[in-house]
């Protein structure tokens, strides 16, 4: 049976050495096999219905055909949207994707890169959402440098802090644009569900919103910290309702947090947008059919994922690593009709 045929059987059938059979079928980082010999080995393997060992191939080539994707939260729809772009681009390049999650835990990102190095992944995409932790970033940089030193490729989504090609998302600018658009609809008194102070993505978005409000001459917003999750949005909105202070519009720094905020408003007996307007960030598919439609900042998440794969797999250029900046687009919907 095919599963019982060994590489030695193929070598014997083709009349070549075991090493030659291995190089013909698995490739080699150092030596190649002539076309005639390779054809003879392939024909022998076909006759015997030999199934190559993927691990053996990786050992011979020095790399597997896997691309590792590291995200903060597999359950987050934004991560899922980005992952869809990574998977599509990886498949086009003949690679499979190994999906891993930091679960928002400092230290896991470096550990996951080290694990992917041990597994001989060809490339890694680090997909943002990390904690503001200098020691943790130093550990990630060391893990990235180690991975690249043995031939692996790395690209990042987020801040350009690891010396690798990076897709930088203009989250501060996106939040500023959102606030400006809401100001244009007559809103002046804001609350910001800002997520954790240590979450770099949430911090950029909340900082962009607060700075824009100051530039527009609006009163300082009510800023509520909490988890970067649906439950964080729910608890944040509950606090805003309890200490409302005449807030007109609540801006959540992610659509998932906005979903929690909408649920909390409903549970408190408030109408959105009749009593309180709500906006999010990201434009994930999960909330596009919400009633009322959620005002947000649309990010081309699948395109960002595909772009990160391209940056990872391109031959490294001389000089500084390539940085591509992507900006979001404000989408005004029924959750913020204006005042």
CSV table of C-alpha atoms in Angstrom, one decimal:
chain,number,residue,atom,x,y,z
A,1,UNK,CA,0.0,0.0,0.0
A,2,UNK,CA,1.1,3.6,-0.6
A,3,UNK,CA,1.5,4.4,3.0
A,4,UNK,CA,3.9,1.5,3.5
A,5,UNK,CA,6.3,2.5,0.6
A,6,UNK,CA,9.5,4.1,1.8
A,7,UNK,CA,12.0,6.4,0.2
A,8,UNK,CA,14.4,3.5,0.1
A,9,UNK,CA,11.9,1.5,-2.0
A,10,UNK,CA,11.8,4.3,-4.4
A,11,UNK,CA,15.5,4.6,-4.6
A,12,UNK,CA,15.8,0.9,-5.2
A,13,UNK,CA,13.1,0.9,-7.9
A,14,UNK,CA,14.8,3.9,-9.7
A,15,UNK,CA,18.3,2.4,-9.4
A,16,UNK,CA,19.7,5.4,-7.6
A,17,UNK,CA,21.1,6.2,-4.2
A,18,UNK,CA,18.9,7.1,-1.3
A,19,UNK,CA,20.4,10.6,-1.2
A,20,UNK,CA,19.7,11.1,-4.9
A,21,UNK,CA,16.1,10.0,-4.5
A,22,UNK,CA,15.7,12.4,-1.5
A,23,UNK,CA,17.0,15.3,-3.5
A,24,UNK,CA,14.9,14.5,-6.5
A,25,UNK,CA,11.6,14.3,-4.5
A,26,UNK,CA,12.2,16.7,-1.6
A,27,UNK,CA,14.6,19.3,-3.1
A,28,UNK,CA,17.8,20.4,-1.4
A,29,UNK,CA,19.2,23.6,0.0
A,30,UNK,CA,22.6,22.8,-1.5
A,31,UNK,CA,22.5,20.3,-4.4
A,32,UNK,CA,20.3,19.6,-7.4
A,33,UNK,CA,19.6,16.5,-9.4
A,34,UNK,CA,19.8,16.3,-13.2
A,35,UNK,CA,16.5,16.3,-15.1
A,36,UNK,CA,17.0,12.7,-16.4
A,37,UNK,CA,17.6,11.3,-12.9
A,38,UNK,CA,14.8,13.3,-11.4
A,39,UNK,CA,12.4,12.0,-14.0
A,40,UNK,CA,13.5,8.4,-13.3
A,41,UNK,CA,12.9,8.9,-9.6
A,42,UNK,CA,9.5,10.5,-10.1
A,43,UNK,CA,8.4,7.7,-12.4
A,44,UNK,CA,9.5,5.1,-9.7
A,45,UNK,CA,7.6,7.0,-7.0
A,46,UNK,CA,4.5,7.1,-9.2
A,47,UNK,CA,4.6,3.4,-9.9
A,48,UNK,CA,5.0,2.6,-6.2
A,49,UNK,CA,2.4,5.2,-5.2
A,50,UNK,CA,4.9,6.8,-2.8
A,51,UNK,CA,3.6,9.6,-0.6
A,52,UNK,CA,6.4,11.9,0.5
A,53,UNK,CA,6.9,12.8,4.1
A,54,UNK,CA,6.3,16.6,4.6
A,55,UNK,CA,8.6,16.7,7.6
A,56,UNK,CA,11.4,15.1,5.6
A,57,UNK,CA,10.9,17.6,2.8
A,58,UNK,CA,11.1,20.5,5.2
A,59,UNK,CA,14.4,19.1,6.6
A,60,UNK,CA,15.8,18.9,3.1
A,61,UNK,CA,14.7,22.3,2.0
A,62,UNK,CA,15.3,24.0,5.3
A,63,UNK,CA,11.8,25.6,5.2
A,64,UNK,CA,8.2,24.3,5.2
A,65,UNK,CA,5.4,25.7,3.0
A,66,UNK,CA,3.8,27.2,6.1
A,67,UNK,CA,3.2,30.8,6.8
A,68,UNK,CA,2.5,31.7,10.4
A,69,UNK,CA,-0.1,34.4,11.2
A,70,UNK,CA,0.0,35.8,14.7
A,71,UNK,CA,-3.1,37.8,15.8
A,72,UNK,CA,-4.3,39.1,19.2
A,73,UNK,CA,-7.7,37.3,19.2
A,74,UNK,CA,-8.9,34.6,16.8
A,75,UNK,CA,-12.6,35.4,17.8
A,76,UNK,CA,-12.3,39.1,16.9
A,77,UNK,CA,-14.1,39.6,13.5
A,78,UNK,CA,-11.5,42.2,12.5
A,79,UNK,CA,-8.8,39.5,12.9
A,80,UNK,CA,-10.9,37.1,10.9
A,81,UNK,CA,-11.3,39.6,8.1
A,82,UNK,CA,-7.5,40.2,8.0
A,83,UNK,CA,-6.8,36.5,8.2
A,84,UNK,CA,-9.0,35.9,5.1
A,85,UNK,CA,-6.7,38.2,3.1
A,86,UNK,CA,-3.6,36.4,4.5
A,87,UNK,CA,-5.0,33.0,3.6
A,88,UNK,CA,-5.9,34.0,0.1
A,89,UNK,CA,-2.5,35.5,-0.6
A,90,UNK,CA,-0.7,32.6,1.0
A,91,UNK,CA,-2.6,30.1,-1.1
A,92,UNK,CA,-1.7,32.0,-4.3
A,93,UNK,CA,1.9,31.7,-3.2
A,94,UNK,CA,1.6,28.0,-2.6
A,95,UNK,CA,1.7,28.3,1.1
A,96,UNK,CA,-0.6,27.1,3.9
A,97,UNK,CA,-1.4,29.3,7.0
A,98,UNK,CA,-0.8,28.4,10.6
A,99,UNK,CA,-3.0,30.7,12.7
A,100,UNK,CA,-1.9,31.5,16.2
A,101,UNK,CA,-3.2,34.0,18.9
A,102,UNK,CA,-1.5,35.9,21.6
A,103,UNK,CA,-4.8,36.1,23.5
A,104,UNK,CA,-3.7,39.7,24.4
A,105,UNK,CA,-1.1,38.2,26.7
A,106,UNK,CA,2.3,40.0,26.8
A,107,UNK,CA,5.1,37.7,26.0
A,108,UNK,CA,3.2,35.3,23.8
A,109,UNK,CA,4.0,37.1,20.6
A,110,UNK,CA,7.8,36.4,21.0
A,111,UNK,CA,7.1,32.8,22.1
A,112,UNK,CA,4.9,32.2,19.0
A,113,UNK,CA,7.6,33.5,16.7
A,114,UNK,CA,10.1,31.2,18.3
A,115,UNK,CA,7.7,28.3,17.9
A,116,UNK,CA,7.2,29.0,14.2
A,117,UNK,CA,11.0,29.2,13.9
A,118,UNK,CA,11.3,25.7,15.4
A,119,UNK,CA,8.6,24.5,13.0
A,120,UNK,CA,10.6,25.9,10.1
A,121,UNK,CA,7.8,28.1,8.8
A,122,UNK,CA,8.8,30.0,5.7
A,123,UNK,CA,7.3,33.3,6.8
A,124,UNK,CA,5.5,35.0,9.7
A,125,UNK,CA,3.0,37.9,9.6
A,126,UNK,CA,2.6,39.7,12.9
A,127,UNK,CA,-0.9,41.3,12.8
A,128,UNK,CA,-1.0,44.2,15.3
A,129,UNK,CA,-2.9,44.7,18.5
A,130,UNK,CA,0.1,44.3,20.7
A,131,UNK,CA,0.6,45.7,24.2
A,132,UNK,CA,2.7,48.8,24.9
A,133,UNK,CA,5.4,47.0,26.7
A,134,UNK,CA,9.1,47.9,25.9
A,135,UNK,CA,10.5,44.7,27.4
A,136,UNK,CA,7.9,42.7,25.4
A,137,UNK,CA,8.7,44.5,22.2
A,138,UNK,CA,12.4,43.9,22.7
A,139,UNK,CA,11.7,40.2,23.1
A,140,UNK,CA,9.6,40.2,19.9
A,141,UNK,CA,12.4,42.0,18.1
A,142,UNK,CA,14.9,39.4,19.3
A,143,UNK,CA,12.6,36.5,18.2
A,144,UNK,CA,12.1,38.2,14.8
A,145,UNK,CA,15.8,38.7,14.3
A,146,UNK,CA,16.4,35.0,15.2
A,147,UNK,CA,13.8,33.8,12.7
A,148,UNK,CA,15.2,35.9,9.9
A,149,UNK,CA,18.7,34.8,10.7
A,150,UNK,CA,17.8,31.2,9.8
A,151,UNK,CA,16.2,32.2,6.5
A,152,UNK,CA,12.6,33.0,7.6
A,153,UNK,CA,10.7,36.1,6.3
A,154,UNK,CA,8.6,38.4,8.5
A,155,UNK,CA,6.2,41.3,7.9
A,156,UNK,CA,4.1,43.2,10.4
A,157,UNK,CA,0.8,45.0,10.5
A,158,UNK,CA,0.8,48.0,12.9
A,159,UNK,CA,3.7,50.1,14.1
A,160,UNK,CA,7.0,49.8,12.3
A,161,UNK,CA,9.0,48.7,15.3
A,162,UNK,CA,10.7,45.4,14.4
A,163,UNK,CA,12.9,46.4,11.4
A,164,UNK,CA,10.7,44.4,8.9
A,165,UNK,CA,8.4,45.4,6.1
A,166,UNK,CA,5.3,46.8,7.7
A,167,UNK,CA,1.7,47.8,6.8
A,168,UNK,CA,1.1,50.9,8.9
A,169,UNK,CA,-2.6,51.6,9.5
A,170,UNK,CA,-3.4,55.3,10.1
A,171,UNK,CA,-5.6,54.8,13.1
A,172,UNK,CA,-5.0,58.2,14.6
A,173,UNK,CA,-6.0,59.9,11.4
A,174,UNK,CA,-9.0,57.6,11.0
A,175,UNK,CA,-10.3,58.5,14.4
A,176,UNK,CA,-9.7,62.2,13.8
A,177,UNK,CA,-11.6,62.0,10.5
A,178,UNK,CA,-14.5,60.2,12.2
A,179,UNK,CA,-14.7,62.9,14.9
A,180,UNK,CA,-14.5,65.7,12.3
A,181,UNK,CA,-17.4,64.0,10.3
A,182,UNK,CA,-19.5,63.7,13.5
A,183,UNK,CA,-18.7,67.3,14.4
A,184,UNK,CA,-20.1,68.2,10.9
A,185,UNK,CA,-23.3,66.5,11.9
A,186,UNK,CA,-23.7,68.8,14.9
A,187,UNK,CA,-22.2,66.6,17.7
A,188,UNK,CA,-20.2,68.4,20.3
A,189,UNK,CA,-20.3,66.3,23.5
A,190,UNK,CA,-18.5,63.0,23.1
A,191,UNK,CA,-17.7,59.9,25.2
A,192,UNK,CA,-14.9,57.7,24.0
A,193,UNK,CA,-14.8,53.9,24.9
A,194,UNK,CA,-11.1,53.9,24.7
A,195,UNK,CA,-10.1,50.3,25.5
A,196,UNK,CA,-7.0,49.6,27.6
A,197,UNK,CA,-4.3,52.2,27.9
A,198,UNK,CA,-1.6,49.6,27.1
A,199,UNK,CA,-3.3,48.4,23.9
A,200,UNK,CA,-1.4,50.2,21.1
A,201,UNK,CA,-4.1,50.1,18.5
A,202,UNK,CA,-6.8,51.3,21.0
A,203,UNK,CA,-4.4,54.0,22.3
A,204,UNK,CA,-3.8,55.3,18.8
A,205,UNK,CA,-7.5,55.5,18.0
A,206,UNK,CA,-8.5,57.2,21.3
A,207,UNK,CA,-5.6,59.6,21.1
A,208,UNK,CA,-6.7,60.6,17.6
A,209,UNK,CA,-10.3,61.2,18.7
A,210,UNK,CA,-9.3,63.3,21.8
A,211,UNK,CA,-6.8,65.4,19.8
A,212,UNK,CA,-9.4,66.1,17.1
A,213,UNK,CA,-12.0,67.2,19.6
A,214,UNK,CA,-9.5,69.6,21.2
A,215,UNK,CA,-8.6,71.0,17.8
A,216,UNK,CA,-12.3,71.5,17.0
A,217,UNK,CA,-12.9,73.4,20.3
A,218,UNK,CA,-15.2,70.8,21.7
A,219,UNK,CA,-15.5,70.1,25.5
A,220,UNK,CA,-13.1,67.3,26.7
A,221,UNK,CA,-14.7,63.9,26.1
A,222,UNK,CA,-15.7,61.4,28.8
A,223,UNK,CA,-13.0,58.8,28.4
A,224,UNK,CA,-13.8,55.3,29.7
A,225,UNK,CA,-11.2,52.6,29.8
A,226,UNK,CA,-12.0,48.9,29.6
A,227,UNK,CA,-11.3,45.7,27.8
A,228,UNK,CA,-10.9,45.7,24.0
A,229,UNK,CA,-13.9,43.4,23.6
A,230,UNK,CA,-17.6,43.3,23.4
A,231,UNK,CA,-17.9,43.1,27.2
A,232,UNK,CA,-15.5,46.1,27.5
A,233,UNK,CA,-17.8,48.1,25.3
A,234,UNK,CA,-20.9,47.0,27.3
A,235,UNK,CA,-19.3,48.0,30.6
A,236,UNK,CA,-18.1,51.2,29.2
A,237,UNK,CA,-21.5,52.2,27.9
A,238,UNK,CA,-23.1,51.2,31.2
A,239,UNK,CA,-20.7,53.6,32.9
A,240,UNK,CA,-21.5,56.4,30.4
A,241,UNK,CA,-25.2,55.9,31.0
A,242,UNK,CA,-24.8,56.0,34.8
A,243,UNK,CA,-22.6,59.2,34.6
A,244,UNK,CA,-24.1,60.5,31.4
A,245,UNK,CA,-23.1,64.2,31.8
A,246,UNK,CA,-25.2,65.1,28.7
A,247,UNK,CA,-23.2,63.0,26.3
A,248,UNK,CA,-24.5,63.2,22.7
A,249,UNK,CA,-22.5,60.5,21.0
A,250,UNK,CA,-20.4,57.5,22.2
A,251,UNK,CA,-17.4,56.6,20.0
A,252,UNK,CA,-16.0,53.1,20.6
A,253,UNK,CA,-12.5,52.3,19.3
A,254,UNK,CA,-13.7,49.1,17.7
A,255,UNK,CA,-16.9,47.8,16.1
A,256,UNK,CA,-16.9,44.9,18.6
A,257,UNK,CA,-16.8,47.3,21.5
A,258,UNK,CA,-19.6,49.3,19.7
A,259,UNK,CA,-21.7,46.1,19.6
A,260,UNK,CA,-21.4,45.8,23.4
A,261,UNK,CA,-22.2,49.5,23.7
A,262,UNK,CA,-25.4,49.1,21.6
A,263,UNK,CA,-26.5,46.2,23.8
A,264,UNK,CA,-25.9,48.1,27.0
A,265,UNK,CA,-27.9,51.1,25.7
A,266,UNK,CA,-30.8,48.8,24.8
A,267,UNK,CA,-30.7,47.1,28.2
A,268,UNK,CA,-30.8,50.5,29.8
A,269,UNK,CA,-33.9,51.4,27.9
A,270,UNK,CA,-32.2,53.9,25.7
A,271,UNK,CA,-32.9,54.4,22.0
A,272,UNK,CA,-30.0,54.6,19.5
A,273,UNK,CA,-29.9,57.1,18.0
A,274,UNK,CA,-32.9,58.7,19.5
A,275,UNK,CA,-31.4,59.1,23.0
A,276,UNK,CA,-27.7,58.5,22.3
A,277,UNK,CA,-25.7,58.2,19.1
A,278,UNK,CA,-23.0,55.5,18.7
A,279,UNK,CA,-20.1,55.0,16.4
A,280,UNK,CA,-17.4,52.3,16.0
A,281,UNK,CA,-14.2,51.6,14.1
A,282,UNK,CA,-13.3,48.9,11.6
A,283,UNK,CA,-16.5,48.2,9.6
A,284,UNK,CA,-16.5,44.5,10.3
A,285,UNK,CA,-19.1,42.4,8.4
A,286,UNK,CA,-20.7,41.4,11.7
A,287,UNK,CA,-22.3,44.8,12.2
A,288,UNK,CA,-23.0,46.0,8.6
A,289,UNK,CA,-26.6,44.8,8.9
A,290,UNK,CA,-27.2,46.2,12.4
A,291,UNK,CA,-30.3,48.4,12.9
A,292,UNK,CA,-29.6,51.2,12.9
A,293,UNK,CA,-26.6,50.9,10.7
A,294,UNK,CA,-23.4,51.6,12.6
A,295,UNK,CA,-21.3,54.7,11.7
A,296,UNK,CA,-17.7,53.6,11.6
A,297,UNK,CA,-14.3,53.8,9.9
A,298,UNK,CA,-13.9,51.3,7.2
A,299,UNK,CA,-10.6,49.5,7.0
A,300,UNK,CA,-9.7,47.2,4.0
A,301,UNK,CA,-8.7,44.4,6.4
A,302,UNK,CA,-8.5,41.6,3.8
A,303,UNK,CA,-6.4,43.8,1.5
A,304,UNK,CA,-4.2,44.6,4.5
A,305,UNK,CA,-3.6,40.9,5.2
A,306,UNK,CA,-2.8,40.2,1.5
A,307,UNK,CA,-0.4,43.1,1.4
A,308,UNK,CA,1.4,41.9,4.5
A,309,UNK,CA,1.9,38.5,2.8
A,310,UNK,CA,3.3,40.2,-0.3
A,311,UNK,CA,5.7,42.3,1.8
A,312,UNK,CA,6.9,39.2,3.7
A,313,UNK,CA,7.6,37.1,0.6
A,314,UNK,CA,9.2,39.8,-1.6
A,315,UNK,CA,13.0,39.6,-1.8
A,316,UNK,CA,14.5,42.0,0.8
A,317,UNK,CA,15.5,45.3,-0.7
A,318,UNK,CA,18.6,47.3,0.2
A,319,UNK,CA,18.2,50.0,2.8
A,320,UNK,CA,15.2,50.5,5.1
A,321,UNK,CA,12.4,47.9,5.1
A,322,UNK,CA,9.4,48.9,3.0
A,323,UNK,CA,6.5,50.6,4.9
A,324,UNK,CA,3.1,50.9,3.3
A,325,UNK,CA,0.6,53.2,4.9
A,326,UNK,CA,-3.1,52.4,4.7
A,327,UNK,CA,-5.9,54.8,5.8
A,328,UNK,CA,-9.5,54.1,6.6
A,329,UNK,CA,-12.7,55.7,5.2
A,330,UNK,CA,-15.4,57.2,7.4
A,331,UNK,CA,-18.8,55.6,6.8
A,332,UNK,CA,-21.7,57.6,8.2
A,333,UNK,CA,-24.9,55.5,8.9
A,334,UNK,CA,-28.1,55.7,10.9
A,335,UNK,CA,-26.5,55.4,14.3
A,336,UNK,CA,-25.4,59.0,14.1
A,337,UNK,CA,-28.0,60.9,12.1
A,338,UNK,CA,-27.0,64.3,13.5
A,339,UNK,CA,-28.5,66.8,16.0
